[in-house]
XYZ file of C-alpha atoms in Angstrom:
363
model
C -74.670 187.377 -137.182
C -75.363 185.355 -140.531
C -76.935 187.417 -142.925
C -77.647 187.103 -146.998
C -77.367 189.633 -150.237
C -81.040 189.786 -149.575
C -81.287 190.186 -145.830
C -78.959 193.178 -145.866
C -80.979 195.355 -148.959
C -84.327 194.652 -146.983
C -82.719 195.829 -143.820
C -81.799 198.871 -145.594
C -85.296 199.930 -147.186
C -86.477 199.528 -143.482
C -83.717 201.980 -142.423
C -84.451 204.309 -146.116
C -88.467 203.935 -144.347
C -87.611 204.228 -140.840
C -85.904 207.824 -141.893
C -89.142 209.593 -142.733
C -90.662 210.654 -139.073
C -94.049 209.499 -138.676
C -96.651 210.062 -135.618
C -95.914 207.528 -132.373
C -98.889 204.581 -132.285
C -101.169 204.375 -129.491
C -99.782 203.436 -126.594
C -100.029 199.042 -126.204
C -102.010 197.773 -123.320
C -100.484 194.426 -121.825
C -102.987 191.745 -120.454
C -101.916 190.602 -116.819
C -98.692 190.556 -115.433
C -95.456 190.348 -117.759
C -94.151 187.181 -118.607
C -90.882 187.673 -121.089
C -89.124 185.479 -123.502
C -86.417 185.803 -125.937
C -85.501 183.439 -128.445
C -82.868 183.411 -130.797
C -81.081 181.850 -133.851
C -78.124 180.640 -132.379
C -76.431 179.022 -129.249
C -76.478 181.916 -126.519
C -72.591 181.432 -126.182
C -71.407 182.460 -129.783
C -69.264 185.075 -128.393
C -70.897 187.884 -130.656
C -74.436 188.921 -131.897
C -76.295 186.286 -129.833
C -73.944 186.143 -126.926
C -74.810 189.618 -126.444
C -78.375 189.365 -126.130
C -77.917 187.028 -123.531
C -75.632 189.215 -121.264
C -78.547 191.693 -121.415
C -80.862 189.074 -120.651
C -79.184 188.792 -116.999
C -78.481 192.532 -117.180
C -82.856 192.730 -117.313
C -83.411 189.973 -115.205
C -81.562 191.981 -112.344
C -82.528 195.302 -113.417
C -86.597 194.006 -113.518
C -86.281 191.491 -111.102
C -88.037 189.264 -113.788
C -87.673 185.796 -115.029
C -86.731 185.935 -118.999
C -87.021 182.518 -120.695
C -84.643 181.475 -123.286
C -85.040 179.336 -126.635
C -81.616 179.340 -128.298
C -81.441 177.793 -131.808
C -84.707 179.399 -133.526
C -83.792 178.730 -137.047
C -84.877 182.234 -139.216
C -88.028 180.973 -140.924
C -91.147 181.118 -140.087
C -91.874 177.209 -140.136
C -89.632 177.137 -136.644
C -90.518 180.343 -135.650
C -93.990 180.479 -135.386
C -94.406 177.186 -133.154
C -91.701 177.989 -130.871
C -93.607 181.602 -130.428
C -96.901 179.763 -130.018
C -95.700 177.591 -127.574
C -94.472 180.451 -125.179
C -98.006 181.892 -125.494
C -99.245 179.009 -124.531
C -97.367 178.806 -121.387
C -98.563 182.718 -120.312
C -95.642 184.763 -122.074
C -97.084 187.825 -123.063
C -93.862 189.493 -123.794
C -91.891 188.145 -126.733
C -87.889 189.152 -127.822
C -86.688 188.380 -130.840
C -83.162 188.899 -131.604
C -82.775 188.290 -135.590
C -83.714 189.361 -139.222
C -84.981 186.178 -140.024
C -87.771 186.482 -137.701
C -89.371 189.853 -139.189
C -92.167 188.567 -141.002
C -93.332 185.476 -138.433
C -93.484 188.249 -135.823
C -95.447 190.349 -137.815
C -97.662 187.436 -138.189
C -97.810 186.363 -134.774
C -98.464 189.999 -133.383
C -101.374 190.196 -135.568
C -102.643 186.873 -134.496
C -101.986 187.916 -130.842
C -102.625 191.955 -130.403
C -102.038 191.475 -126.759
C -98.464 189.850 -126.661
C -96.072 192.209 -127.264
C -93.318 191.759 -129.761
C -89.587 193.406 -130.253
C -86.788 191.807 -132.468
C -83.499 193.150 -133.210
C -82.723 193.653 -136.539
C -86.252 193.134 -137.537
C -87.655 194.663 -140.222
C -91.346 194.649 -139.376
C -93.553 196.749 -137.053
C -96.942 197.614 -135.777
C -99.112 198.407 -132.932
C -97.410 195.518 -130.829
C -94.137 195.369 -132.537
C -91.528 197.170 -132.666
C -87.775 196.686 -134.607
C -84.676 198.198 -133.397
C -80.938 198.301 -134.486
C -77.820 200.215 -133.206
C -75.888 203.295 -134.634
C -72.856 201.081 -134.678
C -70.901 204.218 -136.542
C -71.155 205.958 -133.460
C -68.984 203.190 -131.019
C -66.975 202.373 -133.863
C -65.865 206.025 -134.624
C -64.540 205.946 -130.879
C -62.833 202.909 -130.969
C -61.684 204.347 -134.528
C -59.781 207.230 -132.610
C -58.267 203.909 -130.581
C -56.764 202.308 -133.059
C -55.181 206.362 -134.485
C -53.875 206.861 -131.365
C -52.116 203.045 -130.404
C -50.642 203.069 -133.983
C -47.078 203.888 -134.888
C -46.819 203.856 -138.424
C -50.963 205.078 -138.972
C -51.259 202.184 -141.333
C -54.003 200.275 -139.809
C -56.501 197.257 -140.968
C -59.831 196.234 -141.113
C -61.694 192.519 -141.716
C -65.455 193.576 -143.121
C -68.160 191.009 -144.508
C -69.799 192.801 -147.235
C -69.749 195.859 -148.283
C -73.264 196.958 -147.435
C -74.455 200.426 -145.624
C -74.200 199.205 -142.309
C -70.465 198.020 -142.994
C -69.580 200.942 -144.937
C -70.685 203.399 -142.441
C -68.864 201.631 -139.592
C -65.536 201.309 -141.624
C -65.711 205.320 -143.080
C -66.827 206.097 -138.813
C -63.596 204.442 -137.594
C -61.592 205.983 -140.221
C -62.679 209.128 -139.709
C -61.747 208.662 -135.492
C -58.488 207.370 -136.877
C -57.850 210.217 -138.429
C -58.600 212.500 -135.402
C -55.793 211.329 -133.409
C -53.563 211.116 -136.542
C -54.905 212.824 -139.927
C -52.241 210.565 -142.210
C -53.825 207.802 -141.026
C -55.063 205.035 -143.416
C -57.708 201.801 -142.831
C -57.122 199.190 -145.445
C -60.246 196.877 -145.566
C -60.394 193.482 -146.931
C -63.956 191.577 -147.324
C -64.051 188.466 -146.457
C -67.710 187.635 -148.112
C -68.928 185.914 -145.007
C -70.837 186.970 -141.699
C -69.181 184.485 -139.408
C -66.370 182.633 -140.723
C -63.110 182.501 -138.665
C -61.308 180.671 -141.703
C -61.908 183.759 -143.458
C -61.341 186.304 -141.041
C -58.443 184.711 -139.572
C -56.843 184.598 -143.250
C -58.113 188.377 -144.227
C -55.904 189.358 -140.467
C -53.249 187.612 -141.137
C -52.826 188.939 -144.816
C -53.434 192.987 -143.404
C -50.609 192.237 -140.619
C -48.354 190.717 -143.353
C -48.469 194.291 -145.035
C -47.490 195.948 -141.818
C -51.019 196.603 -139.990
C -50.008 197.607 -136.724
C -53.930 197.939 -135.970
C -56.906 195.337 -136.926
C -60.102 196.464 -136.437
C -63.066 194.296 -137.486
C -66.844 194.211 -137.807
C -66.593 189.904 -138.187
C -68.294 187.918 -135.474
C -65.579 185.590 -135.029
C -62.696 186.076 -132.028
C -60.051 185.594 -135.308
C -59.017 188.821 -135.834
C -58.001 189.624 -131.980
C -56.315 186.308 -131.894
C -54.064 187.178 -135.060
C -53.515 190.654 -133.593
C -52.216 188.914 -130.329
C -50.522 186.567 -131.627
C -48.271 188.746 -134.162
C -47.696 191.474 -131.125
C -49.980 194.271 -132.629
C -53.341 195.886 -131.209
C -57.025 195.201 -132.906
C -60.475 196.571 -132.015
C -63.506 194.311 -131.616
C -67.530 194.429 -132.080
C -70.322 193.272 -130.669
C -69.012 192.410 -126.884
C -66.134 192.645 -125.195
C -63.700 190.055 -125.352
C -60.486 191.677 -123.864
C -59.838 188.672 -121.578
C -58.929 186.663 -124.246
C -56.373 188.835 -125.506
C -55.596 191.578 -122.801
C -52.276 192.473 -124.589
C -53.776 193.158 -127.935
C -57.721 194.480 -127.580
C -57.583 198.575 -127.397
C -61.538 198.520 -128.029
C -64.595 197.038 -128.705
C -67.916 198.281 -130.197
C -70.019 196.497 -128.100
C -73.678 196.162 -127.563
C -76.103 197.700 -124.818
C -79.412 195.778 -125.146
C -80.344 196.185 -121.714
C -80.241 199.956 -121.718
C -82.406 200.119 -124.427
C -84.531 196.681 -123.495
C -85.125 197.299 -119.871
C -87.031 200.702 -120.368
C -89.054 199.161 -123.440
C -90.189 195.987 -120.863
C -90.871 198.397 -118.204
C -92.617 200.747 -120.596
C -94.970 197.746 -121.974
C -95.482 196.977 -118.019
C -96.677 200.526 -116.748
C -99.141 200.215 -120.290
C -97.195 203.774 -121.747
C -95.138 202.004 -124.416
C -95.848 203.407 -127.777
C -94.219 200.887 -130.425
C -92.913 203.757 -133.624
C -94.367 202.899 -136.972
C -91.072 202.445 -138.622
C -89.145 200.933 -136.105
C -86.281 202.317 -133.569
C -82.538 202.986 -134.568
C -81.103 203.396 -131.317
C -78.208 205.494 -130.165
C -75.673 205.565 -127.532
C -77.607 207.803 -125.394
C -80.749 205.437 -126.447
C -78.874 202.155 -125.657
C -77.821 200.223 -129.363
C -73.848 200.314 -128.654
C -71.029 201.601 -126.429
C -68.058 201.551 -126.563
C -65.698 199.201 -123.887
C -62.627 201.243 -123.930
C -59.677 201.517 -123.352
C -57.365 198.723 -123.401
C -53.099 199.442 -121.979
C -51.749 200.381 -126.124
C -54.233 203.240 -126.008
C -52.277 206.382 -124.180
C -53.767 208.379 -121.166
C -54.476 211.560 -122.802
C -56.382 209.673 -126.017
C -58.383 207.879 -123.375
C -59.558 211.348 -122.223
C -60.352 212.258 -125.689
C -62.045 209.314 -126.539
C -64.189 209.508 -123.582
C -64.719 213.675 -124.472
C -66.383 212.630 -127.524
C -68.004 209.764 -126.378
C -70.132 212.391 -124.152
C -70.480 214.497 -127.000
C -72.412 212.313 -128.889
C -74.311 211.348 -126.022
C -74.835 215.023 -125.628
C -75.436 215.583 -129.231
C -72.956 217.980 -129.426
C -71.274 215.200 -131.555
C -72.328 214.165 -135.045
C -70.084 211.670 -136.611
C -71.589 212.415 -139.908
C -71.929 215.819 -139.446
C -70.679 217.783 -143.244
C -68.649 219.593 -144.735
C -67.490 215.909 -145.709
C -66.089 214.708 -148.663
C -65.640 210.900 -150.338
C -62.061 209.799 -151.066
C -62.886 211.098 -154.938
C -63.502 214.790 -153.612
C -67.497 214.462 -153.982
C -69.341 216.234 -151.478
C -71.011 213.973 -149.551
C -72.237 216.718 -146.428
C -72.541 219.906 -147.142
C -71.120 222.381 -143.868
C -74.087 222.934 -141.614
C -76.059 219.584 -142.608
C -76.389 215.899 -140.981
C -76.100 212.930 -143.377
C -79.644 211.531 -143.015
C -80.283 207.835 -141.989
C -81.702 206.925 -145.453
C -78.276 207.942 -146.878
C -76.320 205.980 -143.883
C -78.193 203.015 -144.943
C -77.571 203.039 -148.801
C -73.543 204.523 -148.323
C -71.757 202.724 -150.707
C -68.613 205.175 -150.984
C -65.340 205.908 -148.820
C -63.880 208.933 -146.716
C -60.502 209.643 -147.480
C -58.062 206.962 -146.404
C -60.116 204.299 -146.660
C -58.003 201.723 -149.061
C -60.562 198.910 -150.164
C -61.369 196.006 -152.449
C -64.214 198.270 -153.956
């Protein structure tokens, strides 16, 4: 999804805040019946961020057996945001999801004009006793698909199209080299930026450059199809992210990160209706066991006995037997990152601006 120098370094102080615990908020009281709506910033058929919100929106619907209105094309200011909230109010919805940055401080706003609508947004940054934030542990899903890519490539040397080099990317690049590496430990990711969120002029060129040096593998944390395509059209494999798109190039998809709103969504909603949800203070950074992403695995390059493997330490981490950032771990300059026996926290995953070994980059 689009996002600015700005957006992503006040994303990460909520993430450096949302790492200190704090005490759960009262629990929110709902007026009447729920009434749900989500909105969001583009068309619902973008085949990534916002595409993905709306396959959990019929996921809900189902699981609920709920309506959930949709406003597509909610610009991220509060000029557009605020009246198309309003409106909804007007009109009895008393449940409001927001699915972008943009919208942190209008909800905030709004949920203090309206204490008893309740308010989530993804990839918000604001919170309070009727709003709540949330955001994925994409490191996790990529780290799997990571170990995807290792085990469908012959020569180890493998690629990777990133926007900016910001936490969030950083963590999910160093994650999937690190899974890489556990099916082959000579493998290399070699990462070019392409300075953009969603350009597939960009991402298509940044692809086609890596498989020019002999990428047998393209993964990618873009939020355009480009990097698949490339990978299926030069004969190689690729991993994707935010949903599965497989069936537009069966031969060359091994993976995607994908995300899980529902599992996450569907308990909040049903939470607000029973009147036991308790919004936290700093916002929720969800898990696979807690429903941010999964992985959709495994596509025909990836062997039978990595699939097991992959699917081993999938449950691991749902277990939390898993830690992906678990130490002793070292940057590609030999500085200790992780000490043995210690966790990296979530204020460090948010501000990582270094490399694991084998990570070749622009940086």
């Amino acid at each position: 999804m689009g996002r600015t120098f700005v957006s992503l370094l006040a994303v990460a102080v909520w993430a450096l805040v949302a790492a200190i615990s704090s005490p759960a908020q009262a629990d929110f009281k709902l007026a009447g019946p729920p009434k749900v709506a989500m909105i969001m910033y583009s068309p619902k058929d973008d085949k990534a961020w916002s595409e993905a919100f709306e396959n959990a929106r019929k996921k809900m619907e189902q699981d609920l057996g709920i309506k959930i209105a949709l406003v597509e094309n909610i610009p991220e200011n509060a000029t557009a945001v605020r009246p198309a909230v309003e409106l909804l109010i007007s009109k009895g919805v008393n449940i409001i999801i927001g699915t972008a940055f943009g919208y942190s401080d209008a909800f905030k706003e709004l949920a203090e004009k309206y204490p008893d609508v309740a308010f989530v947004n993804g990839a918000g940054t604001t919170n309070g006793p009727n709003l709540e934030s949330f955001y994925g542990r994409t490191y996790e899903s990529q780290y799997l698909c990571g170990m995807a890519a290792g085990a469908a490539s012959k020569t180890g040397k493998i690629g990777y199209v990133a926007p900016n080099p910001f936490g969030l990317v950083n963590w999910a690049i160093n994650a999937f080299a690190m899974g890489a590496q556990q099916m082959n430990p000579k493998a290399t990711v070699t990462v070019i930026y392409t300075g953009s969120w969603n350009d597939v002029v960009k991402e298509r060129s940044a692809a086609v450059a890596l498989a020019d040096q002999g990428m047998d593998v393209l993964g990618q944390h873009g939020a355009t199809t480009a990097t698949q395509m490339v990978a299926q059209e030069r004969g190689i494999y690729a991993t994707g992210h935010h949903l599965d798109l497989s069936a537009l190039t069966p031969k060359a998809m091994l993976c995607t990160s994908s995300w899980v709103w529902d599992r996450l969504l569907t308990p909040i909603i049903a939470d607000i209706e029973k009147g036991t949800w308790k919004p936290n203070e700093y916002g929720f950074f969800a898990s696979i066991k807690e429903g941010g992403t999964d992985i959709s695995c495994c596509g025909p390059g990836v062997p039978a006995d990595a699939v097991a493997k992959i699917q081993s330490e999938r449950q691991a981490i749902i277990d939390g037997t898993k830690k992906v950032y678990a130490g002793p771990l070292k940057d590609r300059d030999g500085k200790e990152r992780v000490p043995a026996g210690a966790v990296l926290s979530d204020a460090d995953l948010w501000a990582m601006d270094w490399y694991v070994p084998g990570v070749v980059s622009q940086q």
